[in-house]
Amino acid sequence: MYVKENGLTWEIYDSIRRYAPMQQYDKEDIIQALKNTLYSAVIYDEEKPIAIGRVVGDGRITFFIKDVVVHPDYRKKHIGSMIVNNLLDYIESCSCKNPYIGLMAMPNTEKFYEKFGFITRPNERYGSGMICLDRKKDGNS
């Protein structure tokens, strides 16, 4: 197995994300999103892509880990840890001191991310993380 940095194509993105309960997107939207990605990693088993992950953000202070998905045949084999460690190494290589690193965990994956130092919100110091998925393009809800 090996990691290919910044080798995430729309085809790989689309096919691997289908193994997780994630929103599916049109090809054109995926291509644009990948153009705006700071960093991506694809893990291959020989020539077969088996896991992906990417980082979005401003490249210095704020980073979000996105789209961490492992093919079902390769789960529970530390492939997810390989991806997350690779993404965190990238962030460490270019961030300022004490960057904000966020992610939105899929259900039942919180314990996995806690191994890397992520915390669950809300807690005594931080409020709830929030998302907006159904906002119309014209800004009216």
PDB file of C-alpha atoms in Angstrom:
ATOM      1  CA  MET A   1       0.000   0.000   0.000  1.00  0.00           C
ATOM      2  CA  TYR A   2       1.117   3.510  -0.712  1.00  0.00           C
ATOM      3  CA  VAL A   3      -0.157   7.087  -0.405  1.00  0.00           C
ATOM      4  CA  LYS A   4      -0.450   9.370  -3.408  1.00  0.00           C
ATOM      5  CA  GLU A   5      -0.504  13.009  -2.364  1.00  0.00           C
ATOM      6  CA  ASN A   6      -2.765  15.428  -4.254  1.00  0.00           C
ATOM      7  CA  GLY A   7      -3.867  12.665  -6.585  1.00  0.00           C
ATOM      8  CA  LEU A   8      -7.580  12.768  -5.816  1.00  0.00           C
ATOM      9  CA  THR A   9      -9.577  12.799  -9.052  1.00  0.00           C
ATOM     10  CA  TRP A  10     -13.305  13.316  -9.356  1.00  0.00           C
ATOM     11  CA  GLU A  11     -13.718   9.656 -10.342  1.00  0.00           C
ATOM     12  CA  ILE A  12     -11.901   8.383  -7.239  1.00  0.00           C
ATOM     13  CA  TYR A  13     -13.686  10.895  -5.017  1.00  0.00           C
ATOM     14  CA  ASP A  14     -17.089   9.895  -6.351  1.00  0.00           C
ATOM     15  CA  SER A  15     -16.493   6.140  -6.239  1.00  0.00           C
ATOM     16  CA  ILE A  16     -14.933   5.944  -2.750  1.00  0.00           C
ATOM     17  CA  ARG A  17     -17.457   8.301  -1.131  1.00  0.00           C
ATOM     18  CA  ARG A  18     -20.237   5.943  -2.216  1.00  0.00           C
ATOM     19  CA  TYR A  19     -19.001   3.528   0.491  1.00  0.00           C
ATOM     20  CA  ALA A  20     -20.062   6.010   3.194  1.00  0.00           C
ATOM     21  CA  PRO A  21     -23.456   7.530   3.977  1.00  0.00           C
ATOM     22  CA  MET A  22     -22.441  10.870   2.446  1.00  0.00           C
ATOM     23  CA  GLN A  23     -24.160  13.343   0.138  1.00  0.00           C
ATOM     24  CA  GLN A  24     -23.440  12.612  -3.532  1.00  0.00           C
ATOM     25  CA  TYR A  25     -22.513  15.473  -5.858  1.00  0.00           C
ATOM     26  CA  ASP A  26     -22.467  16.160  -9.595  1.00  0.00           C
ATOM     27  CA  LYS A  27     -19.227  15.723 -11.509  1.00  0.00           C
ATOM     28  CA  GLU A  28     -18.839  19.473 -12.176  1.00  0.00           C
ATOM     29  CA  ASP A  29     -19.256  20.277  -8.481  1.00  0.00           C
ATOM     30  CA  ILE A  30     -16.683  17.665  -7.481  1.00  0.00           C
ATOM     31  CA  ILE A  31     -14.161  18.972 -10.021  1.00  0.00           C
ATOM     32  CA  GLN A  32     -14.525  22.527  -8.701  1.00  0.00           C
ATOM     33  CA  ALA A  33     -14.287  21.405  -5.071  1.00  0.00           C
ATOM     34  CA  LEU A  34     -11.107  19.460  -5.775  1.00  0.00           C
ATOM     35  CA  LYS A  35      -9.567  22.507  -7.486  1.00  0.00           C
ATOM     36  CA  ASN A  36     -10.092  24.407  -4.227  1.00  0.00           C
ATOM     37  CA  THR A  37      -8.716  21.627  -2.026  1.00  0.00           C
ATOM     38  CA  LEU A  38      -5.538  22.481  -0.134  1.00  0.00           C
ATOM     39  CA  TYR A  39      -4.329  18.888   0.034  1.00  0.00           C
ATOM     40  CA  SER A  40      -5.591  15.395  -0.673  1.00  0.00           C
ATOM     41  CA  ALA A  41      -4.380  11.865  -0.067  1.00  0.00           C
ATOM     42  CA  VAL A  42      -5.364   8.612  -1.752  1.00  0.00           C
ATOM     43  CA  ILE A  43      -4.227   5.260  -0.435  1.00  0.00           C
ATOM     44  CA  TYR A  44      -3.751   2.549  -3.014  1.00  0.00           C
ATOM     45  CA  ASP A  45      -3.495  -1.203  -2.724  1.00  0.00           C
ATOM     46  CA  GLU A  46      -1.371  -1.823  -5.813  1.00  0.00           C
ATOM     47  CA  GLU A  47      -3.366   0.147  -8.433  1.00  0.00           C
ATOM     48  CA  LYS A  48      -6.716   0.139  -6.594  1.00  0.00           C
ATOM     49  CA  PRO A  49      -7.694   3.288  -4.656  1.00  0.00           C
ATOM     50  CA  ILE A  50      -8.956   2.124  -1.255  1.00  0.00           C
ATOM     51  CA  ALA A  51      -9.154   5.286   0.884  1.00  0.00           C
ATOM     52  CA  ILE A  52      -9.313   9.048   0.527  1.00  0.00           C
ATOM     53  CA  GLY A  53      -9.139  12.196   2.587  1.00  0.00           C
ATOM     54  CA  ARG A  54      -8.656  15.879   1.958  1.00  0.00           C
ATOM     55  CA  VAL A  55      -7.997  19.188   3.669  1.00  0.00           C
ATOM     56  CA  VAL A  56      -9.779  22.457   2.924  1.00  0.00           C
ATOM     57  CA  GLY A  57      -9.233  25.837   4.545  1.00  0.00           C
ATOM     58  CA  ASP A  58      -7.104  28.954   4.362  1.00  0.00           C
ATOM     59  CA  GLY A  59      -3.750  27.207   4.418  1.00  0.00           C
ATOM     60  CA  ARG A  60      -2.430  28.826   7.577  1.00  0.00           C
ATOM     61  CA  ILE A  61      -4.897  29.240  10.464  1.00  0.00           C
ATOM     62  CA  THR A  62      -8.012  27.237   9.636  1.00  0.00           C
ATOM     63  CA  PHE A  63      -8.167  23.703   8.285  1.00  0.00           C
ATOM     64  CA  PHE A  64     -11.021  21.234   7.895  1.00  0.00           C
ATOM     65  CA  ILE A  65     -10.499  17.549   7.353  1.00  0.00           C
ATOM     66  CA  LYS A  66     -13.048  16.271   4.861  1.00  0.00           C
ATOM     67  CA  ASP A  67     -14.104  13.128   3.063  1.00  0.00           C
ATOM     68  CA  VAL A  68     -12.163  10.532   5.039  1.00  0.00           C
ATOM     69  CA  VAL A  69     -13.490   7.262   3.630  1.00  0.00           C
ATOM     70  CA  VAL A  70     -12.032   3.754   3.562  1.00  0.00           C
ATOM     71  CA  HIS A  71     -13.290   1.025   1.250  1.00  0.00           C
ATOM     72  CA  PRO A  72     -15.283  -1.508   3.356  1.00  0.00           C
ATOM     73  CA  ASP A  73     -12.890  -4.364   2.523  1.00  0.00           C
ATOM     74  CA  TYR A  74     -10.029  -2.419   4.139  1.00  0.00           C
ATOM     75  CA  ARG A  75     -11.670  -1.151   7.321  1.00  0.00           C
ATOM     76  CA  LYS A  76     -10.244  -2.145  10.723  1.00  0.00           C
ATOM     77  CA  LYS A  77      -6.764  -2.390   9.138  1.00  0.00           C
ATOM     78  CA  HIS A  78      -5.417   1.035  10.225  1.00  0.00           C
ATOM     79  CA  ILE A  79      -5.986   2.550   6.763  1.00  0.00           C
ATOM     80  CA  GLY A  80      -8.145   5.332   8.243  1.00  0.00           C
ATOM     81  CA  SER A  81      -5.330   6.172  10.647  1.00  0.00           C
ATOM     82  CA  MET A  82      -2.904   6.317   7.727  1.00  0.00           C
ATOM     83  CA  ILE A  83      -5.115   8.839   5.958  1.00  0.00           C
ATOM     84  CA  VAL A  84      -5.725  11.041   9.018  1.00  0.00           C
ATOM     85  CA  ASN A  85      -2.043  11.021  10.006  1.00  0.00           C
ATOM     86  CA  ASN A  86      -1.126  12.002   6.456  1.00  0.00           C
ATOM     87  CA  LEU A  87      -3.609  14.903   6.507  1.00  0.00           C
ATOM     88  CA  LEU A  88      -2.407  16.073   9.928  1.00  0.00           C
ATOM     89  CA  ASP A  89       1.230  15.907   8.770  1.00  0.00           C
ATOM     90  CA  TYR A  90       0.324  18.179   5.857  1.00  0.00           C
ATOM     91  CA  ILE A  91      -1.419  20.636   8.175  1.00  0.00           C
ATOM     92  CA  GLU A  92       1.545  20.670  10.538  1.00  0.00           C
ATOM     93  CA  SER A  93       3.875  21.409   7.617  1.00  0.00           C
ATOM     94  CA  CYS A  94       2.144  24.663   6.656  1.00  0.00           C
ATOM     95  CA  SER A  95       0.093  25.924   9.603  1.00  0.00           C
ATOM     96  CA  CYS A  96       0.807  28.664  12.069  1.00  0.00           C
ATOM     97  CA  LYS A  97       1.188  27.859  15.763  1.00  0.00           C
ATOM     98  CA  ASN A  98      -2.073  26.524  17.262  1.00  0.00           C
ATOM     99  CA  PRO A  99      -4.170  26.289  14.092  1.00  0.00           C
ATOM    100  CA  TYR A 100      -7.893  25.545  14.168  1.00  0.00           C
ATOM    101  CA  ILE A 101      -8.379  22.019  12.803  1.00  0.00           C
ATOM    102  CA  GLY A 102     -11.977  20.919  12.495  1.00  0.00           C
ATOM    103  CA  LEU A 103     -13.980  18.052  11.091  1.00  0.00           C
ATOM    104  CA  MET A 104     -17.509  16.749  11.150  1.00  0.00           C
ATOM    105  CA  ALA A 105     -17.428  13.092  12.185  1.00  0.00           C
ATOM    106  CA  MET A 106     -19.847  10.593  10.730  1.00  0.00           C
ATOM    107  CA  PRO A 107     -22.036   8.854  13.334  1.00  0.00           C
ATOM    108  CA  ASN A 108     -20.136   6.376  15.502  1.00  0.00           C
ATOM    109  CA  THR A 109     -16.682   7.566  14.356  1.00  0.00           C
ATOM    110  CA  GLU A 110     -16.065  10.025  17.191  1.00  0.00           C
ATOM    111  CA  LYS A 111     -13.883   7.585  19.170  1.00  0.00           C
ATOM    112  CA  PHE A 112     -11.686   7.085  16.101  1.00  0.00           C
ATOM    113  CA  TYR A 113     -11.000  10.833  15.815  1.00  0.00           C
ATOM    114  CA  GLU A 114     -10.448  11.218  19.554  1.00  0.00           C
ATOM    115  CA  LYS A 115      -7.273   9.114  19.118  1.00  0.00           C
ATOM    116  CA  PHE A 116      -5.853  12.056  17.153  1.00  0.00           C
ATOM    117  CA  GLY A 117      -6.762  14.676  19.768  1.00  0.00           C
ATOM    118  CA  PHE A 118     -10.161  15.774  18.449  1.00  0.00           C
ATOM    119  CA  ILE A 119     -12.827  16.539  21.038  1.00  0.00           C
ATOM    120  CA  THR A 120     -16.581  16.205  20.926  1.00  0.00           C
ATOM    121  CA  ARG A 121     -18.687  19.339  21.131  1.00  0.00           C
ATOM    122  CA  PRO A 122     -20.509  20.690  22.988  1.00  0.00           C
ATOM    123  CA  ASN A 123     -18.478  20.548  26.137  1.00  0.00           C
ATOM    124  CA  GLU A 124     -17.766  22.897  29.046  1.00  0.00           C
ATOM    125  CA  ARG A 125     -15.523  25.109  26.890  1.00  0.00           C
ATOM    126  CA  TYR A 126     -17.018  24.964  23.391  1.00  0.00           C
ATOM    127  CA  GLY A 127     -20.564  25.193  22.091  1.00  0.00           C
ATOM    128  CA  SER A 128     -22.175  22.881  19.577  1.00  0.00           C
ATOM    129  CA  GLY A 129     -20.679  22.486  16.142  1.00  0.00           C
ATOM    130  CA  MET A 130     -23.253  23.443  13.550  1.00  0.00           C
ATOM    131  CA  ILE A 131     -23.854  22.912   9.840  1.00  0.00           C
ATOM    132  CA  CYS A 132     -26.271  24.282   7.246  1.00  0.00           C
ATOM    133  CA  LEU A 133     -27.155  21.862   4.456  1.00  0.00           C
ATOM    134  CA  ASP A 134     -30.457  23.114   3.065  1.00  0.00           C
ATOM    135  CA  ARG A 135     -29.738  26.757   2.325  1.00  0.00           C
ATOM    136  CA  LYS A 136     -31.028  27.892  -1.033  1.00  0.00           C
ATOM    137  CA  LYS A 137     -28.549  29.552  -3.411  1.00  0.00           C
ATOM    138  CA  ASP A 138     -30.407  32.871  -3.322  1.00  0.00           C
ATOM    139  CA  GLY A 139     -29.869  33.099   0.446  1.00  0.00           C
ATOM    140  CA  ASN A 140     -33.530  32.707   1.349  1.00  0.00           C
ATOM    141  CA  SER A 141     -34.587  29.756   3.449  1.00  0.00           C
TER     142      SER A 141
END
